[in-house]
Short mmCIF file of C-alpha atoms in Angstrom, two decimals:
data_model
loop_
_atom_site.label_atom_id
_atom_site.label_comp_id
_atom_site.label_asym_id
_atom_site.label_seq_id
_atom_site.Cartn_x
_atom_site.Cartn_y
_atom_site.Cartn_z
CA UNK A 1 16.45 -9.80 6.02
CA UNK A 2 18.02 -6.90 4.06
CA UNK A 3 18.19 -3.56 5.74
CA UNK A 4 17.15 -0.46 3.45
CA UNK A 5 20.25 1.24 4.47
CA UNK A 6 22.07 -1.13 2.50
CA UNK A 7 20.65 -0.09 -0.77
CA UNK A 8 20.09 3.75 0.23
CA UNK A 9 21.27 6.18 -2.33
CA UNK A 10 19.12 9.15 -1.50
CA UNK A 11 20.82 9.73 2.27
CA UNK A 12 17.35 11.70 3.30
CA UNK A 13 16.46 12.34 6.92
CA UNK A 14 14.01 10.02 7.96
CA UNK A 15 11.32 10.53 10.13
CA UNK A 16 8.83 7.70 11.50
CA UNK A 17 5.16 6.63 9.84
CA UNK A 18 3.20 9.05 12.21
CA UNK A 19 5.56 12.16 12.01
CA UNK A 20 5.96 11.70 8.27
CA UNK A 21 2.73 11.13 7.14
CA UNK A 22 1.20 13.71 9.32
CA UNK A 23 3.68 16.37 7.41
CA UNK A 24 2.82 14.69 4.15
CA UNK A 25 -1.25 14.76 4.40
CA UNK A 26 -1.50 18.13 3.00
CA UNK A 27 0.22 17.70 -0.38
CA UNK A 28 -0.23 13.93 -0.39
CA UNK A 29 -2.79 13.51 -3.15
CA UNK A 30 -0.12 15.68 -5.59
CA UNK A 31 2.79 13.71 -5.42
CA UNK A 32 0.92 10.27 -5.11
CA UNK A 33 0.60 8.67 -8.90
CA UNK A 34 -2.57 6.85 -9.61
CA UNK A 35 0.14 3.89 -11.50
CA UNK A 36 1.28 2.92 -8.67
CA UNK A 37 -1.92 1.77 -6.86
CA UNK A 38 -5.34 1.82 -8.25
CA UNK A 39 -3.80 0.88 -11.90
CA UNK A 40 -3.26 -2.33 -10.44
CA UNK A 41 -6.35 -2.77 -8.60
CA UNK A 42 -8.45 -1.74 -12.00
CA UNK A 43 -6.02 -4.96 -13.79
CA UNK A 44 -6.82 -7.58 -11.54
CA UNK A 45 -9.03 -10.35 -12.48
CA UNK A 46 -10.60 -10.73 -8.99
CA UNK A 47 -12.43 -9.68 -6.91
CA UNK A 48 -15.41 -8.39 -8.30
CA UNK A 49 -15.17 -5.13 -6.70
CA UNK A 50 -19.58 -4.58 -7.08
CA UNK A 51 -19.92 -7.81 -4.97
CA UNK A 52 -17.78 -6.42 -2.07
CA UNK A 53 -20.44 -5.94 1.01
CA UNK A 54 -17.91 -4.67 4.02
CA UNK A 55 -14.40 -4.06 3.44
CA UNK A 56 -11.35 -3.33 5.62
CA UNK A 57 -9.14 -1.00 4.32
CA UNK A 58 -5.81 -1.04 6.35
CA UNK A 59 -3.59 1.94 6.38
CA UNK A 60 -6.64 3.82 4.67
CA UNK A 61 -4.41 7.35 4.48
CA UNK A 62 -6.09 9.95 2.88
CA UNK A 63 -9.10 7.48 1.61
CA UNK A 64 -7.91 7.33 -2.14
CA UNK A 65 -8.41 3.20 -1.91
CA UNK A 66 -11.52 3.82 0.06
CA UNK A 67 -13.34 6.26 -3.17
CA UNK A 68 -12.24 3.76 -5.15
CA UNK A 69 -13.87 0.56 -3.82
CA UNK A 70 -16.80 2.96 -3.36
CA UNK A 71 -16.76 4.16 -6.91
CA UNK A 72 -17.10 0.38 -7.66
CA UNK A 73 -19.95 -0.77 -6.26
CA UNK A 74 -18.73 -1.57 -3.03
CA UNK A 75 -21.25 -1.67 -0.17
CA UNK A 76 -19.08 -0.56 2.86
CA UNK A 77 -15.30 0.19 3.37
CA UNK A 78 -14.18 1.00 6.71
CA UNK A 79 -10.63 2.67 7.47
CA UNK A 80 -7.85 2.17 9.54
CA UNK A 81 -4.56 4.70 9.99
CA UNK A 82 -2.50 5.41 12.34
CA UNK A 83 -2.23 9.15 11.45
CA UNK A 84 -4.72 11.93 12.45
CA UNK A 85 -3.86 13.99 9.59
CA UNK A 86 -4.45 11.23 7.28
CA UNK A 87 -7.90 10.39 8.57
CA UNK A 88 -8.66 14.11 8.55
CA UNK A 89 -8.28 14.20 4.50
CA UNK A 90 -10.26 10.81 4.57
CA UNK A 91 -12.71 12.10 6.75
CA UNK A 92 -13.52 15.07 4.75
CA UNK A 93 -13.43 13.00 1.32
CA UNK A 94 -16.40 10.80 2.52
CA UNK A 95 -15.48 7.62 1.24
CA UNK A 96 -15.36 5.49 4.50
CA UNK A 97 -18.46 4.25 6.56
CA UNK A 98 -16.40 4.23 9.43
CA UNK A 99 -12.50 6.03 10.46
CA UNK A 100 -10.47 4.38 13.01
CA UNK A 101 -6.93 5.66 14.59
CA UNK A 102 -4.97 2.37 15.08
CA UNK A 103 -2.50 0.43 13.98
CA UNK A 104 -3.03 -2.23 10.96
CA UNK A 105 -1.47 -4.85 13.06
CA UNK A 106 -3.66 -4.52 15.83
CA UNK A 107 -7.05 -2.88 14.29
CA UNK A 108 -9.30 -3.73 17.11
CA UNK A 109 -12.42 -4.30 14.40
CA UNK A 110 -14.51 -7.49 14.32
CA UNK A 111 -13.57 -10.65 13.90
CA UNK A 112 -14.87 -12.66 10.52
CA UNK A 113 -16.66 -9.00 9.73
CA UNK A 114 -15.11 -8.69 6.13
CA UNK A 115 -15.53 -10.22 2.95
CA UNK A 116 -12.13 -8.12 1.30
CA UNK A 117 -9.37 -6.77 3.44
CA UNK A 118 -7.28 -4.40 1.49
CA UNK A 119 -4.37 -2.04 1.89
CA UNK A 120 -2.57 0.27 -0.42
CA UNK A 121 1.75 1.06 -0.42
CA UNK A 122 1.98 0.10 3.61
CA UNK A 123 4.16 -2.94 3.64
CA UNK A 124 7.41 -1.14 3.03
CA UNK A 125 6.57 0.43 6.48
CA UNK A 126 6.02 -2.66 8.58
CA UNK A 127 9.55 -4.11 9.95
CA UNK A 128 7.92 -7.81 9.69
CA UNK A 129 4.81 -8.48 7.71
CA UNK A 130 3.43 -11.70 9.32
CA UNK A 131 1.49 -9.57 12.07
CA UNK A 132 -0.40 -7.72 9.19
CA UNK A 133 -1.44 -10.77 7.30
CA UNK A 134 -2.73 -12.77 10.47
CA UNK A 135 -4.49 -9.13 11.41
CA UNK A 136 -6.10 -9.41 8.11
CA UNK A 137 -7.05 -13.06 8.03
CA UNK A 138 -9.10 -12.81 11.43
CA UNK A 139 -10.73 -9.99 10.68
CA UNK A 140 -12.04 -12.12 7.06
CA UNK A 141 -14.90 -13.79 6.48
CA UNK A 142 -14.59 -17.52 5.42
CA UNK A 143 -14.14 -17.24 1.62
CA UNK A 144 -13.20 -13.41 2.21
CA UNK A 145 -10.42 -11.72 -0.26
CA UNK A 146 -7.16 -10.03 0.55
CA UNK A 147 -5.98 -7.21 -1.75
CA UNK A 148 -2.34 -6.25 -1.08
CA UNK A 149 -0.43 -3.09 -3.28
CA UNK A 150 3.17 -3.28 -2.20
CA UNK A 151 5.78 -1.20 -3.37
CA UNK A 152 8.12 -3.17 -5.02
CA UNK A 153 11.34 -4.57 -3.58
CA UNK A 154 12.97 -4.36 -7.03
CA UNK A 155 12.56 -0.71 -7.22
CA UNK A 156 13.79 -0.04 -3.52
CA UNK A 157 17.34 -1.77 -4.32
CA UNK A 158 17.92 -0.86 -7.36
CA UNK A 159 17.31 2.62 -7.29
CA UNK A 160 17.79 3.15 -3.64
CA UNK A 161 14.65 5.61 -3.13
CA UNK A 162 12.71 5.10 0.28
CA UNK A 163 8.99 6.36 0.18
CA UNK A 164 9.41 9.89 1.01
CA UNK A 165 8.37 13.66 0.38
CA UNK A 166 9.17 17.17 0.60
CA UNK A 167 8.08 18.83 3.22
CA UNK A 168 6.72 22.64 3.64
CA UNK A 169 10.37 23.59 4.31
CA UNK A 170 11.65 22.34 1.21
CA UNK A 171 13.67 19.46 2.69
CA UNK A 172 13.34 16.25 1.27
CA UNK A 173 12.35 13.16 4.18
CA UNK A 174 12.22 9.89 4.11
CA UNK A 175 9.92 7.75 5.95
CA UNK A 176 10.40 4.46 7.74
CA UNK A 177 10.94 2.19 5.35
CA UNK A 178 11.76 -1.92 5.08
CA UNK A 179 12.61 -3.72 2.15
CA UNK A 180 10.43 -6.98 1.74
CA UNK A 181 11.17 -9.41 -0.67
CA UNK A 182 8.68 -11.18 -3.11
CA UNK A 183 9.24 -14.44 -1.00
CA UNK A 184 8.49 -12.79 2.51
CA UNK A 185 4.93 -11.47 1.22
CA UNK A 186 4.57 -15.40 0.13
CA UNK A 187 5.65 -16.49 3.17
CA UNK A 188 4.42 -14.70 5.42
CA UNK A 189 0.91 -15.14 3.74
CA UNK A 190 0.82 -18.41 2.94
CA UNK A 191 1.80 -18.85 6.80
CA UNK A 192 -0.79 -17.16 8.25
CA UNK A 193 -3.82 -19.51 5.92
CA UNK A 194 -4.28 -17.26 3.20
CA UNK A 195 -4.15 -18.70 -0.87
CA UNK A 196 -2.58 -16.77 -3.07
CA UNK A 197 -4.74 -16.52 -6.37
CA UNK A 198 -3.17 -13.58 -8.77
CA UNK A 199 -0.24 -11.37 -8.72
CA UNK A 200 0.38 -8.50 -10.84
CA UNK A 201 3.85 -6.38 -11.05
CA UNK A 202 3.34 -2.54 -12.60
CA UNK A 203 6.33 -1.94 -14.27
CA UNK A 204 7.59 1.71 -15.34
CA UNK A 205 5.95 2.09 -18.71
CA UNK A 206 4.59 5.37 -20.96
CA UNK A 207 2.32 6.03 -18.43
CA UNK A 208 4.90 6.58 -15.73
CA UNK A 209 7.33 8.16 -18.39
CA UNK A 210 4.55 10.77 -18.93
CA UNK A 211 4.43 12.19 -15.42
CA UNK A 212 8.09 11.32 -14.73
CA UNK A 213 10.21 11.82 -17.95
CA UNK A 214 13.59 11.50 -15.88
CA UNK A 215 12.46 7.94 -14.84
CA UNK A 216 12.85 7.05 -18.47
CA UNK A 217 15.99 5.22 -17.41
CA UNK A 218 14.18 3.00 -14.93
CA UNK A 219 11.93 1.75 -17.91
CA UNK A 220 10.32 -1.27 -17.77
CA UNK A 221 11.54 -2.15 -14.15
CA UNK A 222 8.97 -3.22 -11.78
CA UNK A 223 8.06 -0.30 -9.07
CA UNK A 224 4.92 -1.73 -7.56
CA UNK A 225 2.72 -5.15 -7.47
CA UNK A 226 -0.31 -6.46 -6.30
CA UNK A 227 -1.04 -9.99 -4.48
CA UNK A 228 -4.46 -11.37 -4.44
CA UNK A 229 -5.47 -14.12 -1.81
CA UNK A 230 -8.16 -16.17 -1.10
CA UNK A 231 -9.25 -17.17 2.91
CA UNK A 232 -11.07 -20.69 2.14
CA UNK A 233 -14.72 -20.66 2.43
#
């Protein structure tokens, strides 16, 4: 497995999930584009978001997935973060039924409670990413989905940028992060039961070009992507 310091260009102090994402909460929403993530979710095929009943939403942040499940119909989205000052901003944003301090390995929720299990840009954070996907499959219903936004692995070694953010200081940190390749999301979810039904890459187009004009050199490159499985019924 490839170490992100071996594609690093940026040389940023890096701090760990909780300590970075608790400095990040407060400007979060600003620096997070909507291209990234819930582009992707509105282009896949399936699942029909309206049918969703109770959904899991792992590494929930400040609830941005979670309003917008909710603003499609779905029943019930719990959340799951490790952060307090990410569940704070969730809190107060209302989306969730229920906020949980944990870890997305480990939730703690029910068992077969869940007919979609989703998370949103947390894989690049996880040193191995077979614990997630067997977290998700028992907590799925049989015939449940699994909605995973990754940040690409294309994107971290070619341009050598680890998520990160500027903090009230001014400095510029990076957070944890692990370079998974296509394959290891396959493998690791195809090893812990799940079928993979659709995957979709977002790829830097006018719409990222628009709110970053300096990534017009990374054009049409691949930055996130979205896997869509299927626990049999």
């Amino acid at each position: 497995m490839s170490s992100f310091s071996d594609f690093d260009q940026r040389g940023y102090r890096t701090v760990d999930v909780t300590t970075g994402y608790g400095r990040w909460a407060g400007t979060y929403e600003q620096t997070v584009e909507d291209v990234m993530d819930l582009a992707l979710l509105e282009e896949l095929a399936e699942p029909d978001w309206s049918a969703v009943r109770r959904a899991a939403d792992l590494g929930c942040g400040t609830g941005r997935t979670g309003a917008w499940l909710r603003g499609r119909g779905a029943a019930s989205v719990e959340g799951v973060d490790l952060t307090p000052e990410m569940l704070a901003r969730a809190r107060s944003r209302g989306a969730h039924d229920r906020l949980i301090e944990g870890d997305v390995r480990a939730t703690g929720l029910a068992s077969g409670a869940y007919d979609l299990v989703v998370s949103s840009l947390i894989d690049e954070h996880l040193p191995d990413l077979r614990p997630f996907y067997d977290e998700a499959w028992r907590l799925a219903a049989p015939g449940a989905w699994c909605v995973v936004v990754a940040y690409h692995p294309h994107f971290i070694m070619t341009t050598g940028m680890p998520t990160h953010f500027t903090d009230a200081s001014g400095e510029d940190l990076a957070i944890t992060t692990h370079v998974h390749l296509v394959s290891d999301h396959l493998t690791a979810g195809l090893g812990a039961g799940w079928t993979l039904a659709e995957m979709r890459e977002g790829v830097v187009d006018d719409r990222w070009i628009a709110a970053k004009p300096k990534w017009e050199r990374h054009r049409h490159h691949p930055v996130s992507m979205a896997l869509t499985w299927r626990k049999p019924a």
